[in-house]
Coordinates of C-alpha atoms in Angstrom, one line a residue:
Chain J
X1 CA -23.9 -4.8 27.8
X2 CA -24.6 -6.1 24.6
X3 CA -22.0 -10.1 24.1
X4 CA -21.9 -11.7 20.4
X5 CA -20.6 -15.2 20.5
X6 CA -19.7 -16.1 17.1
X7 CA -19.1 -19.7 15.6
X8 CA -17.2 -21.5 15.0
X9 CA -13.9 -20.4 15.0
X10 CA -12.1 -22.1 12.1
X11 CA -13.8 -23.4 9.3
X12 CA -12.2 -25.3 6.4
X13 CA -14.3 -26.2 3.0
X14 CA -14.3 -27.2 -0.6
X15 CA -13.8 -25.4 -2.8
X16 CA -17.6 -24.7 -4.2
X17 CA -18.8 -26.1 -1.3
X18 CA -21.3 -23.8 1.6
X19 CA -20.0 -22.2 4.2
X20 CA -22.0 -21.0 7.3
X21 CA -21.3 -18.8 10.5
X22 CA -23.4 -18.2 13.3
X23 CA -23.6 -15.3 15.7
X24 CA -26.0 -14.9 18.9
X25 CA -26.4 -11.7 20.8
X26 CA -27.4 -11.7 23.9
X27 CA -29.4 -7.9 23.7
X28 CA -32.9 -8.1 22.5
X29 CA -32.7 -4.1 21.6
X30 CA -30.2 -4.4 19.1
X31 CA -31.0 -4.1 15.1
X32 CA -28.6 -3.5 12.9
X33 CA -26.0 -6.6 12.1
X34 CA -23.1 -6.6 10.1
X35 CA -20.7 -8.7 9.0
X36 CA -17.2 -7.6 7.7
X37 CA -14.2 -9.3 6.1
X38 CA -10.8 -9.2 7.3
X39 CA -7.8 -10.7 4.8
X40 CA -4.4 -11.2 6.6
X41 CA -2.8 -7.8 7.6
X42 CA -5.7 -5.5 5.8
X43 CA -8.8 -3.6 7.4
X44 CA -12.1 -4.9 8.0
X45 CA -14.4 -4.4 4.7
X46 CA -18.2 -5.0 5.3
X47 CA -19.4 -7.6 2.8
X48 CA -23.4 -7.0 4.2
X49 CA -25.4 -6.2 6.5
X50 CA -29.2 -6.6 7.8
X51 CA -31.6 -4.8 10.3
X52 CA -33.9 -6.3 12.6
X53 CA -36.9 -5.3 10.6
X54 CA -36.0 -7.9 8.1
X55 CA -35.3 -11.7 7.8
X56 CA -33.0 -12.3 5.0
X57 CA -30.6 -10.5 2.9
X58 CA -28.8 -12.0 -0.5
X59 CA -26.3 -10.3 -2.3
X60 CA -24.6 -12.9 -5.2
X61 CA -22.9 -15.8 -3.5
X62 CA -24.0 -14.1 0.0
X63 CA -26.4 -14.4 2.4
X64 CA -27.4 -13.4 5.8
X65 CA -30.5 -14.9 7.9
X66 CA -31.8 -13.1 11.0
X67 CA -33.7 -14.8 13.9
X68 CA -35.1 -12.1 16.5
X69 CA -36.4 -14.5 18.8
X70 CA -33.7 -16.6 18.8
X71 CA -31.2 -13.7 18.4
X72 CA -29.0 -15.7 16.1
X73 CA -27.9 -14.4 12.8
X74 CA -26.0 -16.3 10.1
X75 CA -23.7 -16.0 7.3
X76 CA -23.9 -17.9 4.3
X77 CA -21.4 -18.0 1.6
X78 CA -22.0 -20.1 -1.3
X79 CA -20.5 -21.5 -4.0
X80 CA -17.2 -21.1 -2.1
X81 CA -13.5 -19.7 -3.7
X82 CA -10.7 -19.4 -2.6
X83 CA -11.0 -15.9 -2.7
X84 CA -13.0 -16.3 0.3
X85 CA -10.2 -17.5 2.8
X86 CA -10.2 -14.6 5.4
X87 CA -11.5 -14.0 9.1
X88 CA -15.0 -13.3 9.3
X89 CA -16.7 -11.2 11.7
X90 CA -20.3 -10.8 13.0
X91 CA -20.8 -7.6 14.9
X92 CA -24.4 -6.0 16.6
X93 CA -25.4 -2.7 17.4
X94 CA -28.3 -1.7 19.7
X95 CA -28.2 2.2 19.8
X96 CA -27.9 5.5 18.0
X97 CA -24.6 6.0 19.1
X98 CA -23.8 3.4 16.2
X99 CA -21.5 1.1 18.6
X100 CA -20.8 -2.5 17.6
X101 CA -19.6 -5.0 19.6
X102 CA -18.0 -7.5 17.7
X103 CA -18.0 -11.3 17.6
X104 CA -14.2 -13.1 17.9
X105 CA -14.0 -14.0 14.5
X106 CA -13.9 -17.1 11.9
X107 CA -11.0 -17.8 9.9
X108 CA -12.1 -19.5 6.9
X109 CA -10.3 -21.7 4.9
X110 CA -11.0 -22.5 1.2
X111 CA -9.2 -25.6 -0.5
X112 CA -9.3 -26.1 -3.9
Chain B
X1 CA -11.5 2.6 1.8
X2 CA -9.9 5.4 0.5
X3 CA -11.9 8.0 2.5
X4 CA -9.8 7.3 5.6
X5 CA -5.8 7.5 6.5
X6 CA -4.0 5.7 9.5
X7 CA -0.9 6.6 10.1
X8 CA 1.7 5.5 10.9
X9 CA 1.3 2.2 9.3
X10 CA 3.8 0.2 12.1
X11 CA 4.9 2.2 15.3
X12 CA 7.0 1.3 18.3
X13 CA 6.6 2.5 21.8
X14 CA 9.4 2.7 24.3
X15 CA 8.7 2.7 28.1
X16 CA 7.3 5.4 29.4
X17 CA 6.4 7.0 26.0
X18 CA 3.0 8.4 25.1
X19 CA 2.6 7.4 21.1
X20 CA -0.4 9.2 19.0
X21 CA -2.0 7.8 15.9
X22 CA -3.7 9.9 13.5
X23 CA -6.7 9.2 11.9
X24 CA -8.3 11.0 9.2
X25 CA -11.3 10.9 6.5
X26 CA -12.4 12.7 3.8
X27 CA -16.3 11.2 3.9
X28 CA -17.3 14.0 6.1
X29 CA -18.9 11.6 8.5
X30 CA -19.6 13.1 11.8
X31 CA -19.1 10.0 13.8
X32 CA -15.8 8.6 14.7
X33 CA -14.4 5.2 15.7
X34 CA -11.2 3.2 17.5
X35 CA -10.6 0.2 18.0
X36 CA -8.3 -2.4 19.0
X37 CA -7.5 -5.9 17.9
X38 CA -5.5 -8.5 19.4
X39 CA -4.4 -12.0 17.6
X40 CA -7.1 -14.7 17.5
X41 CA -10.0 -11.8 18.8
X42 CA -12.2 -9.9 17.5
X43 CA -12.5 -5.6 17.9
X44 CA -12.7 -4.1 20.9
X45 CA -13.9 -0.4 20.8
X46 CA -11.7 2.3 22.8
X47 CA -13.5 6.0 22.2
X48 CA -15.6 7.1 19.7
X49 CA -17.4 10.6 18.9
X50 CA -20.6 11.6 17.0
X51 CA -19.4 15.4 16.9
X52 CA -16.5 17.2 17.2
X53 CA -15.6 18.1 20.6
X54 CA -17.5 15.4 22.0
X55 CA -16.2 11.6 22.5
X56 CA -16.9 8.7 24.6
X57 CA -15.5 6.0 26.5
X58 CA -16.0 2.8 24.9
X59 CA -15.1 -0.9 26.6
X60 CA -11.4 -0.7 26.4
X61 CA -10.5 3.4 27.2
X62 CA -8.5 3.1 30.2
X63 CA -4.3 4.4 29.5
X64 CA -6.2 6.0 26.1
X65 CA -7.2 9.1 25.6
X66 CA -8.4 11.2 22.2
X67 CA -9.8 14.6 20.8
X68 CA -12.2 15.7 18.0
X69 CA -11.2 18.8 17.2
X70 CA -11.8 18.9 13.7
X71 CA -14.7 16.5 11.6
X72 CA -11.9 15.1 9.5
X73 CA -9.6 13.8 12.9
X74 CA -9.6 11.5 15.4
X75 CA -6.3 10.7 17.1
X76 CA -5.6 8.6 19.5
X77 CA -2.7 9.1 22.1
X78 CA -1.7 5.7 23.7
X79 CA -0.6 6.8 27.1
X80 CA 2.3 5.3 29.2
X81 CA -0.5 3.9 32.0
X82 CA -1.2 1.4 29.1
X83 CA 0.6 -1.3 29.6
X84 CA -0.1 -4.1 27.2
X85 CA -0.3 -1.9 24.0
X86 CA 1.0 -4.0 21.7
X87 CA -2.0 -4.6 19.2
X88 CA -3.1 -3.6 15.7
X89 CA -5.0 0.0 16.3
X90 CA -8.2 0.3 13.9
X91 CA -10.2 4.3 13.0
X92 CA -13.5 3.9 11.7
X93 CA -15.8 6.1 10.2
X94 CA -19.6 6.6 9.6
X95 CA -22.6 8.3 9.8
X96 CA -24.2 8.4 13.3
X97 CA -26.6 5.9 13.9
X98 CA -26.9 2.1 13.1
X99 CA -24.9 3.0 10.0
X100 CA -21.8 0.8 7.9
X101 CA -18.5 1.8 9.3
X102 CA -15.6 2.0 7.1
X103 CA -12.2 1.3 8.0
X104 CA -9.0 2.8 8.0
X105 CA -5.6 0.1 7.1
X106 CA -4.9 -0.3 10.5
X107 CA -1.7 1.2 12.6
X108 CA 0.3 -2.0 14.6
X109 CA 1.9 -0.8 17.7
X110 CA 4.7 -2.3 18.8
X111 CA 6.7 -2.2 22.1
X112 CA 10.6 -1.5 22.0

């Protein structure tokens, strides 16, 4: 079956400072890729998503970049707040069934 | 989002107990999601349906067990085989296919 590795698992920044996280799948078949954002205690809330027919996506501060042939896909947040501290989550999906198999998360950490 | 209700919000087991958590959404999407989460991991699905009367297993089903018997519910019965449930139960909702899923607010299961 499909297996996301995501990295890395912590990630502490500056405040307006770039923050990245990178996913690889290992299931060539798979096309649709979200990522979601989990605060402390709450439910998951997808922030953007992207579909193997395209590249990049950019909504505001962020951005995701998908590699096919590396099957690698990326978060970028920009301009970073402290708004941002949460977990982060990559997840990938291969079939109609709409299943997603998530990666373990990255708990970011925004100092001001 | 406010389409979809978990409840209860905490929940303890004792030994030997079957527990059920409700799930419910007003988005009248068809397909139906639960997961579980575990400290430091990411989600790990347990069933999920794309109709009512129909569900499937997903990675994690084994001392579960669920029904779709109306569009709007998805509950999930925690049975006594299960014998680690301690975790923080998550519904999802969407439309079938590679489609966003939305989350419910979570139900943490506890063990007495």
């Amino acid at each position: 079956g499909e297996n996301v590795e995501q990295h890395p698992s912590t990630l502490s920044v500056q405040e307006g400072d770039s923050a990245v996280i990178k996913c690889t799948y290992s299931d060539s078949a798979s096309n649709y890729f979200p990522w979601y954002k989990q605060e402390l205690g709450k439910r998951p809330q997808l922030i953007i998503d992207i579909r193997s027919n395209v590249g990049e996506k950019k909504d505001q501060r962020i951005a995701v970049t998908l590699n096919k042939t590396a099957k690698h896909f990326s978060l970028h947040i920009t301009e970073t707040q402290p708004e941002d501290s949460a977990v982060y989550f990559c997840a990938a999906s291969r079939d109609s069934w709409g299943k997603l198999q998530f990666g373990a998360g990255t708990q970011v950490v925004v100092t001001p | 989002d406010g389409g979809i209700t978990q409840s209860p919000k905490y929940l303890f087991r004792k030994e030997g107990q079957n527990v059920t958590l409700s799930c419910e959404q007003n988005l009248n999407h068809d397909a139906m999601y639960w997961y579980r989460q575990d400290p430091g991991q990411g989600l790990r699905l347990i069933y999920y349906s794309q109709i009512v009367n129909d569900f499937q297993k997903g990675d994690i089903a084994e001392g579960y067990s669920v029904s779709r018997e109306k569009k709007e519910s998805f509950p999930l019965t925690v049975t006594s085989a299960q014998k680690n449930p301690t975790a923080f139960y998550l519904c999802a909702s969407s439309i079938p296919g590679d489609q966003p899923q939305h989350f419910g607010d979570g139900t943490r299961l506890s063990i007495l």
